[in-house]
Coordinates of C-alpha atoms and ligand atoms in Angstrom, one line a residue:
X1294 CA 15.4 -28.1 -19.2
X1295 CA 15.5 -31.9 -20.2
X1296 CA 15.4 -34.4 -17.3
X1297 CA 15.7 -37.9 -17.5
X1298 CA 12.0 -39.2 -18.3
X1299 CA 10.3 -42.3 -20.0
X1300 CA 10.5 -41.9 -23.7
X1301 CA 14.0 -40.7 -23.9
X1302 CA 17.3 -42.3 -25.0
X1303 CA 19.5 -41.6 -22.4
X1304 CA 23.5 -41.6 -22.5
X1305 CA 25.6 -42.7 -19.4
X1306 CA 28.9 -43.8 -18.7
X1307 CA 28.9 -45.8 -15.6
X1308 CA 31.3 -47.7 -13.4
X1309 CA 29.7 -51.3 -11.3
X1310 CA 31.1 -52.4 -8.2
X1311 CA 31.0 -55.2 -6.1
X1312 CA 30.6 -55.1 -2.2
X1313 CA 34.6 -55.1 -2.2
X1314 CA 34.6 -51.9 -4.4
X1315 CA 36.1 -54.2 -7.5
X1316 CA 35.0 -52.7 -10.5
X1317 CA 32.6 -55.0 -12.1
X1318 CA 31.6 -53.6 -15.5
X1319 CA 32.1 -49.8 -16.8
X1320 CA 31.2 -48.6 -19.4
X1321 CA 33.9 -47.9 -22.4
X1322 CA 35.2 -45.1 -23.9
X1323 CA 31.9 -44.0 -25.7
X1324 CA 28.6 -43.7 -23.4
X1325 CA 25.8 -46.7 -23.2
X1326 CA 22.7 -45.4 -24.6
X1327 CA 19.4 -47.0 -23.2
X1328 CA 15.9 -46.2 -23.3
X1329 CA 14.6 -44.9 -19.9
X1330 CA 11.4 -46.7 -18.4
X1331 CA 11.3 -49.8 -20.6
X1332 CA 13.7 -51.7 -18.3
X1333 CA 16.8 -51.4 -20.1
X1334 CA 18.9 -51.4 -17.2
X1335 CA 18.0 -52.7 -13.7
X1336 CA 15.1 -51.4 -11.9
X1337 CA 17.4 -49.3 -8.9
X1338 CA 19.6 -48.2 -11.3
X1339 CA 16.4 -46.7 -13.7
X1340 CA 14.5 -45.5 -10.7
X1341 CA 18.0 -43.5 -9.2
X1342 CA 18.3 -42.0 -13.0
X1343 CA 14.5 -40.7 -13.4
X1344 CA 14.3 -36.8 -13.2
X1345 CA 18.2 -36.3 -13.0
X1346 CA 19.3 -33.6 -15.8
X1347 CA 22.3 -34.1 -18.0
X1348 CA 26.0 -33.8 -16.6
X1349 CA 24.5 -35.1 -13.3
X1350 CA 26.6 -37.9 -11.4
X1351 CA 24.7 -40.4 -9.7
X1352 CA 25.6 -42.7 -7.1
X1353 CA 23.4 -45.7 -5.8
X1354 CA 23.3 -49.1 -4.2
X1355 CA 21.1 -51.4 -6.0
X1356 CA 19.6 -54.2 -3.5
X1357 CA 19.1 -57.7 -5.6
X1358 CA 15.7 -57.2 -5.9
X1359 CA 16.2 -54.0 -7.7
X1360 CA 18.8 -55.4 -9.5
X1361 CA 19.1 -58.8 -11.0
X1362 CA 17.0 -60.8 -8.3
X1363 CA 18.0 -62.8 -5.3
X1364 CA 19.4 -66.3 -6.5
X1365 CA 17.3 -69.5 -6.9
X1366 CA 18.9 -73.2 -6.1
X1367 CA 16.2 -74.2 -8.4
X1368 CA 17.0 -72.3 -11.2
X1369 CA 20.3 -74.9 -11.4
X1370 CA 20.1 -77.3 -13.8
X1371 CA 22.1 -80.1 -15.2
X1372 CA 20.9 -81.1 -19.1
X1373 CA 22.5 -83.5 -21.9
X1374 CA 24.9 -81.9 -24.5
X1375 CA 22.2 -83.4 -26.6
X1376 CA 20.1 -80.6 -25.6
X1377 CA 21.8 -78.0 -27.3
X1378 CA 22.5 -77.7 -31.2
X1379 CA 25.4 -79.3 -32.4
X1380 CA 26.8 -76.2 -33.7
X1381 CA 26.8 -74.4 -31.1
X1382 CA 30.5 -74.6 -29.4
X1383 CA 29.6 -74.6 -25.8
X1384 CA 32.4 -73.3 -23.0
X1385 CA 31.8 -72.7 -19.1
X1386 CA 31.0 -69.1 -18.4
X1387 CA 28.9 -68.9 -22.1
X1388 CA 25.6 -66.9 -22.2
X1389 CA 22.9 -68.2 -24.4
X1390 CA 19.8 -66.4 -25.5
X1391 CA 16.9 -69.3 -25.2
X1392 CA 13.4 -68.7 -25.7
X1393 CA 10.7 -69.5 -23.1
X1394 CA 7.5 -71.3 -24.1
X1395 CA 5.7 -67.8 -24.7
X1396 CA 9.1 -67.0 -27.1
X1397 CA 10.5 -64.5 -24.9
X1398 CA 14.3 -63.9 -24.6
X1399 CA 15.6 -65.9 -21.4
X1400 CA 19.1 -65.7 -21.2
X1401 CA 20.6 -68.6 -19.7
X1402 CA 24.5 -69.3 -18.7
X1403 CA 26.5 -72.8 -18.8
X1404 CA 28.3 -72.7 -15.6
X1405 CA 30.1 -76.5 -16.1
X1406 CA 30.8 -78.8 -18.7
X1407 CA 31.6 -82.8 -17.8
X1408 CA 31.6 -84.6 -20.4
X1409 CA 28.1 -85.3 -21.4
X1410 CA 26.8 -83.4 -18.7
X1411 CA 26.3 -79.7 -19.2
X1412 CA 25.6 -77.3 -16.2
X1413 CA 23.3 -74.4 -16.7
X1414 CA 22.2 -71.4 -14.8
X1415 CA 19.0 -69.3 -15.0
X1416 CA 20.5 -66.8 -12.5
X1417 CA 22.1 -63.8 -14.1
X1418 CA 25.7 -64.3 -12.7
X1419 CA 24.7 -60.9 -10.8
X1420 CA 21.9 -62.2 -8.8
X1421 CA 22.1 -61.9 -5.0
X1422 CA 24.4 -59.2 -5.6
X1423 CA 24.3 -55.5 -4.7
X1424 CA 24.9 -53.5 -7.2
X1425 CA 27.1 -49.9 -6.1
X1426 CA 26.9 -47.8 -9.8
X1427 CA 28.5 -44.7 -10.4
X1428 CA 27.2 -43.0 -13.4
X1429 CA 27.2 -39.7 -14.9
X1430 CA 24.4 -38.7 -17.6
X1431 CA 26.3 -37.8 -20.4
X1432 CA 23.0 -37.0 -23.0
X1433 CA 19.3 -37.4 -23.8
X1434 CA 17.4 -37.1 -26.8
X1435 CA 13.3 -38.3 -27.3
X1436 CA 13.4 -41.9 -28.7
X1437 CA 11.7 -42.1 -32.2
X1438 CA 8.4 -44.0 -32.6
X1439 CA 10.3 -47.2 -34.2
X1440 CA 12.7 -47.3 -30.8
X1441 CA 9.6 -46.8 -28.2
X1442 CA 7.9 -49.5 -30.4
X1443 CA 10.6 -51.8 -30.2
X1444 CA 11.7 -50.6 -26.9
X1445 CA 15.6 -50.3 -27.4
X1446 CA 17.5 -47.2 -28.5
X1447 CA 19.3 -47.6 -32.2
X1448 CA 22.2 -46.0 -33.5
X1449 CA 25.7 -46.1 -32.8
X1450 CA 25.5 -46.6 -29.5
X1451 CA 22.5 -48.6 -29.1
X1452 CA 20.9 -51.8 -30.4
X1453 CA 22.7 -53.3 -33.5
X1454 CA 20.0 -55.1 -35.8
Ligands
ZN964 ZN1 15.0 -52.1 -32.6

């Protein structure tokens, strides 16, 4: 019987809602495939999934720290348009894949734009928030050696590179 376990690619269609029960992100009419235990998806969310079989429904409340952290004030920050390149078109609510100084992916988001002043936000727009997932495991497979190594599923449903 296959069960949910590091080293698989796991299928799931999911629904995300807020506190007020407003759906928040779901998934779309094919299934998200991710690769369980190399933090794909939130921490919560992973730990809620591990051992379950396929065709199981789950349902869980992720707290911020098991999802996408509490917010930081500091995290705020307002930077010249200078900053950016110039061909990048930038527009409030915009998600940006930076690199920290050890060139790992840090997403960051531009919250404002004033004129020369541009507004950006370390905190995933989700932080602070709990996280209320339905999902339903749709499939597993064992990942292959190239998507453990990189540590993202391929194919059709998974990482595009
Ligand atoms: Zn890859």
């Amino acid at each position: 019987m296959s069960k949910v376990a590091a080293g698989k690619v796991i299928s799931i269609h999911y629904t995300l809602r807020d506190d007020d029960g407003d759906v928040i992100d779901r998934s779309g009419h094919e299934p998200l495939d991710y690769l369980h235990g190399a933090g794909n998806i939130v921490d919560g969310l992973e730990r809620a999934l591990d051992g379950k079989a396929v065709g199981e429904a789950v349902k869980v409340s992720v707290a911020p720290e098991d999802g996408y952290g509490e917010r930081d004030d500091a995290a705020v920050k307002i930077v010249p348009r200078s900053a950016f390149p110039a061909e990048i078109e930038l527009e409030e609510g915009m998600e940006l894949g930076m690199e920290d100084g050890d060139g790992n992916a840090m997403p960051i988001w531009v919250t404002e734009i004033a004129g020369d002043q541009v507004t950006i936000d370390l905190n995933h727009p989700l932080a602070g928030a709990t996280l209320h997932f339905e999902v339903q495991i749709a499939g597993l497979r064992e990942a292959t050696a190239e998507e453990v190594e990189h540590g993202h599923p391929h194919g059709p449903h998974g990482h595009d590179h």
